[in-house]
């Protein structure tokens, strides 16, 4: 079997994802779902996020990922966490888009 390079596995472009986790989703500082990588930015259920890079998990047997780099480069989200879908890709249509930045308050 031919080895696949990272650049062949990842998808670059303009993608829109909807958060479907009813608890919300914390942005991570790296491509890892662990809580130790959480940032203060949180997206709630039904929020839309702009993604410019989709990167599958390095471990082909992982139940996490693919990892989603936010277009503003502020961090990473993921499509699945422990096998549960928490964000889904939406078709991108022509039109005007605006995104809401949510910041967790103490």
Tab-separated table of N, CA and C in Angstrom:
chain	number	residue	atom	x	y	z
A	1	UNK	N	0.843	-1.181	0.000
A	1	UNK	CA	0.000	0.000	0.000
A	1	UNK	C	0.888	1.245	0.000
A	2	UNK	N	0.506	2.220	-0.766
A	2	UNK	CA	1.256	3.463	-0.871
A	2	UNK	C	1.009	4.335	0.358
A	3	UNK	N	2.083	4.930	0.888
A	3	UNK	CA	1.947	5.848	2.014
A	3	UNK	C	1.275	7.133	1.559
A	4	UNK	N	0.361	7.640	2.371
A	4	UNK	CA	-0.347	8.883	2.057
A	4	UNK	C	0.253	10.002	2.894
A	5	UNK	N	0.639	11.077	2.244
A	5	UNK	CA	1.231	12.205	2.961
A	5	UNK	C	0.145	13.021	3.634
A	6	UNK	N	0.548	13.827	4.621
A	6	UNK	CA	-0.415	14.677	5.328
A	6	UNK	C	-1.131	15.609	4.362
A	7	UNK	N	-0.403	16.158	3.393
A	7	UNK	CA	-1.027	17.092	2.462
A	7	UNK	C	-2.076	16.407	1.584
A	8	UNK	N	-1.967	15.088	1.392
A	8	UNK	CA	-2.974	14.369	0.623
A	8	UNK	C	-4.200	14.051	1.483
A	9	UNK	N	-4.025	13.987	2.792
A	9	UNK	CA	-5.117	13.650	3.695
A	9	UNK	C	-5.944	14.867	4.089
A	10	UNK	N	-5.316	16.024	4.153
A	10	UNK	CA	-6.027	17.205	4.638
A	10	UNK	C	-6.763	17.903	3.490
A	11	UNK	N	-7.794	18.654	3.868
A	11	UNK	CA	-8.565	19.421	2.896
A	11	UNK	C	-8.461	20.891	3.279
A	12	UNK	N	-8.026	21.716	2.335
A	12	UNK	CA	-7.972	23.156	2.556
A	12	UNK	C	-9.069	23.813	1.725
A	13	UNK	N	-9.620	24.904	2.251
A	13	UNK	CA	-10.662	25.617	1.528
A	13	UNK	C	-11.521	26.426	2.465
A	14	UNK	N	-12.765	26.584	2.102
A	14	UNK	CA	-13.734	27.317	2.915
A	14	UNK	C	-14.874	26.368	3.251
A	15	UNK	N	-14.970	26.013	4.520
A	15	UNK	CA	-15.986	25.073	4.977
A	15	UNK	C	-16.787	25.717	6.102
A	16	UNK	N	-18.037	25.366	6.187
A	16	UNK	CA	-18.896	25.857	7.267
A	16	UNK	C	-19.397	24.644	8.039
A	17	UNK	N	-19.238	24.703	9.354
A	17	UNK	CA	-19.694	23.631	10.236
A	17	UNK	C	-20.702	24.195	11.221
A	18	UNK	N	-21.677	23.364	11.561
A	18	UNK	CA	-22.678	23.718	12.568
A	18	UNK	C	-22.398	22.878	13.807
A	19	UNK	N	-22.371	23.529	14.963
A	19	UNK	CA	-22.182	22.825	16.224
A	19	UNK	C	-23.500	22.144	16.572
A	20	UNK	N	-23.463	20.835	16.803
A	20	UNK	CA	-24.695	20.116	17.124
A	20	UNK	C	-24.660	19.531	18.540
A	21	UNK	N	-23.572	19.753	19.257
A	21	UNK	CA	-23.481	19.303	20.644
A	21	UNK	C	-24.329	20.238	21.501
A	22	UNK	N	-25.295	19.699	22.242
A	22	UNK	CA	-26.204	20.552	23.007
A	22	UNK	C	-25.537	21.216	24.207
A	23	UNK	N	-24.348	20.800	24.568
A	23	UNK	CA	-23.616	21.431	25.670
A	23	UNK	C	-22.768	22.592	25.150
A	24	UNK	N	-22.397	22.540	23.886
A	24	UNK	CA	-21.487	23.520	23.315
A	24	UNK	C	-20.138	22.870	23.082
A	25	UNK	N	-19.263	23.594	22.441
A	25	UNK	CA	-17.966	23.045	22.069
A	25	UNK	C	-16.885	24.073	22.333
A	26	UNK	N	-15.920	23.688	23.154
A	26	UNK	CA	-14.791	24.568	23.465
A	26	UNK	C	-13.717	24.423	22.391
A	27	UNK	N	-13.172	25.534	21.979
A	27	UNK	CA	-12.088	25.538	21.019
A	27	UNK	C	-10.838	25.000	21.711
A	28	UNK	N	-10.058	24.206	20.981
A	28	UNK	CA	-8.813	23.651	21.501
A	28	UNK	C	-7.628	24.375	20.875
A	29	UNK	N	-6.521	24.400	21.605
A	29	UNK	CA	-5.311	25.065	21.119
A	29	UNK	C	-4.503	24.179	20.174
A	30	UNK	N	-4.833	22.882	20.116
A	30	UNK	CA	-4.127	21.962	19.222
A	30	UNK	C	-5.094	20.879	18.755
A	31	UNK	N	-4.607	19.989	17.902
A	31	UNK	CA	-5.443	18.928	17.345
A	31	UNK	C	-5.545	17.769	18.334
A	32	UNK	N	-6.216	18.030	19.432
A	32	UNK	CA	-6.409	17.044	20.487
A	32	UNK	C	-7.722	17.379	21.199
A	33	UNK	N	-8.526	16.377	21.524
A	33	UNK	CA	-9.817	16.646	22.151
A	33	UNK	C	-9.730	16.795	23.670
A	34	UNK	N	-8.560	16.566	24.239
A	34	UNK	CA	-8.407	16.621	25.689
A	34	UNK	C	-8.746	17.979	26.282
A	35	UNK	N	-9.298	17.950	27.490
A	35	UNK	CA	-9.705	19.181	28.159
A	35	UNK	C	-8.533	20.091	28.504
A	36	UNK	N	-7.329	19.545	28.598
A	36	UNK	CA	-6.162	20.365	28.926
A	36	UNK	C	-5.790	21.315	27.788
A	37	UNK	N	-6.364	21.125	26.613
A	37	UNK	CA	-6.095	21.999	25.460
A	37	UNK	C	-7.193	23.016	25.218
A	38	UNK	N	-8.172	23.105	26.135
A	38	UNK	CA	-9.287	24.046	25.950
A	38	UNK	C	-8.803	25.486	26.007
A	39	UNK	N	-9.456	26.316	25.191
A	39	UNK	CA	-9.241	27.760	25.279
A	39	UNK	C	-10.496	28.355	25.923
A	40	UNK	N	-10.555	29.648	26.034
A	40	UNK	CA	-11.726	30.293	26.641
A	40	UNK	C	-12.870	30.488	25.646
A	41	UNK	N	-12.629	30.191	24.378
A	41	UNK	CA	-13.655	30.384	23.352
A	41	UNK	C	-14.574	29.163	23.299
A	42	UNK	N	-15.897	29.412	23.355
A	42	UNK	CA	-16.889	28.336	23.339
A	42	UNK	C	-17.957	28.662	22.290
A	43	UNK	N	-18.320	27.658	21.506
A	43	UNK	CA	-19.423	27.797	20.565
A	43	UNK	C	-20.595	26.971	21.070
A	44	UNK	N	-21.806	27.527	20.970
A	44	UNK	CA	-23.006	26.857	21.446
A	44	UNK	C	-23.697	26.064	20.356
A	45	UNK	N	-24.687	25.296	20.772
A	45	UNK	CA	-25.458	24.490	19.833
A	45	UNK	C	-26.055	25.379	18.745
A	46	UNK	N	-25.967	24.926	17.517
A	46	UNK	CA	-26.459	25.577	16.303
A	46	UNK	C	-25.600	26.742	15.821
A	47	UNK	N	-24.525	27.082	16.535
A	47	UNK	CA	-23.617	28.108	16.027
A	47	UNK	C	-22.951	27.605	14.748
A	48	UNK	N	-22.643	28.529	13.847
A	48	UNK	CA	-21.920	28.210	12.623
A	48	UNK	C	-20.493	28.707	12.760
A	49	UNK	N	-19.547	27.903	12.289
A	49	UNK	CA	-18.142	28.300	12.341
A	49	UNK	C	-17.526	28.148	10.957
A	50	UNK	N	-16.579	29.021	10.672
A	50	UNK	CA	-15.849	28.979	9.418
A	50	UNK	C	-14.543	28.219	9.639
A	51	UNK	N	-14.282	27.257	8.759
A	51	UNK	CA	-13.115	26.381	8.871
A	51	UNK	C	-12.331	26.472	7.568
A	52	UNK	N	-10.986	26.554	7.677
A	52	UNK	CA	-10.176	26.607	6.460
A	52	UNK	C	-9.303	25.375	6.253
A	53	UNK	N	-9.281	24.461	7.242
A	53	UNK	CA	-8.466	23.255	7.118
A	53	UNK	C	-9.147	22.117	7.869
A	54	UNK	N	-9.290	20.992	7.205
A	54	UNK	CA	-9.841	19.785	7.818
A	54	UNK	C	-8.726	18.753	7.833
A	55	UNK	N	-8.356	18.315	9.028
A	55	UNK	CA	-7.220	17.416	9.190
A	55	UNK	C	-7.656	16.146	9.916
A	56	UNK	N	-7.641	14.995	9.227
A	56	UNK	CA	-8.011	13.744	9.886
A	56	UNK	C	-7.050	13.419	11.024
A	57	UNK	N	-7.500	12.585	11.937
A	57	UNK	CA	-6.658	12.144	13.044
A	57	UNK	C	-5.459	11.389	12.493
A	58	UNK	N	-4.316	11.518	13.159
A	58	UNK	CA	-3.131	10.779	12.738
A	58	UNK	C	-3.302	9.284	12.963
A	59	UNK	N	-4.102	8.918	13.938
A	59	UNK	CA	-4.369	7.519	14.248
A	59	UNK	C	-5.612	7.083	13.480
A	60	UNK	N	-5.453	6.183	12.522
A	60	UNK	CA	-6.587	5.795	11.680
A	60	UNK	C	-7.691	5.099	12.462
A	61	UNK	N	-7.389	4.560	13.641
A	61	UNK	CA	-8.389	3.884	14.463
A	61	UNK	C	-9.021	4.803	15.507
A	62	UNK	N	-8.648	6.073	15.509
A	62	UNK	CA	-9.151	7.018	16.500
A	62	UNK	C	-10.636	7.303	16.293
A	63	UNK	N	-11.355	7.479	17.390
A	63	UNK	CA	-12.776	7.856	17.330
A	63	UNK	C	-12.927	9.370	17.357
A	64	UNK	N	-11.816	10.111	17.320
A	64	UNK	CA	-11.835	11.572	17.354
A	64	UNK	C	-11.470	12.140	15.989
A	65	UNK	N	-12.008	13.336	15.717
A	65	UNK	CA	-11.661	14.017	14.478
A	65	UNK	C	-12.743	13.854	13.431
A	66	UNK	N	-12.520	14.305	12.227
A	66	UNK	CA	-11.356	15.082	11.848
A	66	UNK	C	-11.305	16.417	12.592
A	67	UNK	N	-10.115	16.982	12.628
A	67	UNK	CA	-9.907	18.246	13.328
A	67	UNK	C	-10.121	19.398	12.365
A	68	UNK	N	-10.713	20.473	12.881
A	68	UNK	CA	-11.157	21.599	12.072
A	68	UNK	C	-10.463	22.871	12.534
A	69	UNK	N	-9.598	23.430	11.684
A	69	UNK	CA	-8.934	24.686	12.055
A	69	UNK	C	-9.854	25.853	11.732
A	70	UNK	N	-10.116	26.677	12.722
A	70	UNK	CA	-10.958	27.854	12.515
A	70	UNK	C	-10.275	28.816	11.557
A	71	UNK	N	-11.057	29.436	10.692
A	71	UNK	CA	-10.502	30.314	9.652
A	71	UNK	C	-9.720	31.487	10.210
A	72	UNK	N	-10.067	31.933	11.423
A	72	UNK	CA	-9.326	33.053	12.010
A	72	UNK	C	-8.060	32.584	12.731
A	73	UNK	N	-7.757	31.290	12.627
A	73	UNK	CA	-6.548	30.666	13.207
A	73	UNK	C	-6.526	30.736	14.734
A	74	UNK	N	-7.695	30.876	15.364
A	74	UNK	CA	-7.753	30.992	16.824
A	74	UNK	C	-7.759	29.641	17.529
A	75	UNK	N	-7.824	28.562	16.779
A	75	UNK	CA	-7.796	27.251	17.407
A	75	UNK	C	-8.450	26.181	16.555
A	76	UNK	N	-8.742	25.053	17.204
A	76	UNK	CA	-9.252	23.866	16.535
A	76	UNK	C	-10.541	23.371	17.181
A	77	UNK	N	-11.433	22.870	16.358
A	77	UNK	CA	-12.604	22.125	16.801
A	77	UNK	C	-12.465	20.722	16.216
A	78	UNK	N	-13.481	19.920	16.352
A	78	UNK	CA	-13.442	18.568	15.816
A	78	UNK	C	-14.853	18.145	15.461
A	79	UNK	N	-14.942	17.250	14.492
A	79	UNK	CA	-16.245	16.763	14.039
A	79	UNK	C	-16.792	15.700	14.989
A	80	UNK	N	-15.917	14.841	15.500
A	80	UNK	CA	-16.329	13.792	16.431
A	80	UNK	C	-15.428	13.794	17.651
A	81	UNK	N	-16.034	13.547	18.801
A	81	UNK	CA	-15.300	13.387	20.058
A	81	UNK	C	-15.712	12.057	20.659
A	82	UNK	N	-14.754	11.150	20.795
A	82	UNK	CA	-15.012	9.799	21.321
A	82	UNK	C	-16.114	9.098	20.533
A	83	UNK	N	-16.129	9.330	19.215
A	83	UNK	CA	-17.073	8.669	18.326
A	83	UNK	C	-18.433	9.340	18.201
A	84	UNK	N	-18.678	10.392	18.971
A	84	UNK	CA	-19.955	11.101	18.929
A	84	UNK	C	-19.808	12.358	18.083
A	85	UNK	N	-20.672	12.530	17.096
A	85	UNK	CA	-20.613	13.697	16.223
A	85	UNK	C	-21.043	14.939	17.001
A	86	UNK	N	-20.185	15.964	17.010
A	86	UNK	CA	-20.467	17.203	17.732
A	86	UNK	C	-20.537	18.414	16.795
A	87	UNK	N	-20.127	18.228	15.534
A	87	UNK	CA	-20.194	19.294	14.527
A	87	UNK	C	-20.416	18.638	13.167
A	88	UNK	N	-21.251	19.274	12.351
A	88	UNK	CA	-21.491	18.709	11.025
A	88	UNK	C	-21.219	19.759	9.957
A	89	UNK	N	-20.675	19.281	8.842
A	89	UNK	CA	-20.369	20.179	7.737
A	89	UNK	C	-21.648	20.519	6.994
A	90	UNK	N	-21.787	21.803	6.670
A	90	UNK	CA	-22.935	22.283	5.901
A	90	UNK	C	-22.477	22.644	4.503
A	91	UNK	N	-23.374	22.550	3.537
A	91	UNK	CA	-22.993	22.998	2.194
A	91	UNK	C	-22.803	24.514	2.203
A	92	UNK	N	-21.783	24.973	1.501
A	92	UNK	CA	-21.517	26.411	1.418
A	92	UNK	C	-22.264	26.953	0.207
A	93	UNK	N	-23.037	27.982	0.445
A	93	UNK	CA	-23.793	28.610	-0.626
A	93	UNK	C	-23.333	30.044	-0.788
A	94	UNK	N	-23.560	30.594	-1.956
A	94	UNK	CA	-23.208	31.988	-2.210
A	94	UNK	C	-24.089	32.885	-1.362
A	95	UNK	N	-23.507	33.968	-0.889
A	95	UNK	CA	-24.273	34.908	-0.087
A	95	UNK	C	-23.380	35.609	0.911
A	96	UNK	N	-23.983	36.429	1.735
A	96	UNK	CA	-23.238	37.157	2.749
A	96	UNK	C	-23.258	36.356	4.041
A	97	UNK	N	-22.096	36.249	4.685
A	97	UNK	CA	-21.968	35.473	5.915
A	97	UNK	C	-21.423	36.357	7.019
A	98	UNK	N	-21.879	36.129	8.209
A	98	UNK	CA	-21.344	36.790	9.397
A	98	UNK	C	-21.228	35.723	10.487
A	99	UNK	N	-20.152	35.771	11.254
A	99	UNK	CA	-19.926	34.796	12.310
A	99	UNK	C	-19.863	35.472	13.651
A	100	UNK	N	-20.393	34.826	14.648
A	100	UNK	CA	-20.451	35.346	16.007
A	100	UNK	C	-19.320	34.747	16.827
A	101	UNK	N	-18.606	35.589	17.509
A	101	UNK	CA	-17.539	35.134	18.391
A	101	UNK	C	-18.100	35.062	19.806
A	102	UNK	N	-18.043	33.881	20.406
A	102	UNK	CA	-18.512	33.706	21.779
A	102	UNK	C	-17.321	33.481	22.685
A	103	UNK	N	-17.311	34.180	23.773
A	103	UNK	CA	-16.234	34.050	24.749
A	103	UNK	C	-16.850	33.636	26.070
A	104	UNK	N	-16.274	32.629	26.686
A	104	UNK	CA	-16.797	32.177	27.978
A	104	UNK	C	-16.528	33.213	29.046
A	105	UNK	N	-17.490	33.423	29.903
A	105	UNK	CA	-17.337	34.369	31.006
A	105	UNK	C	-17.208	33.577	32.310
A	106	UNK	N	-16.350	34.045	33.206
A	106	UNK	CA	-16.172	33.310	34.462
A	106	UNK	C	-17.404	33.394	35.351
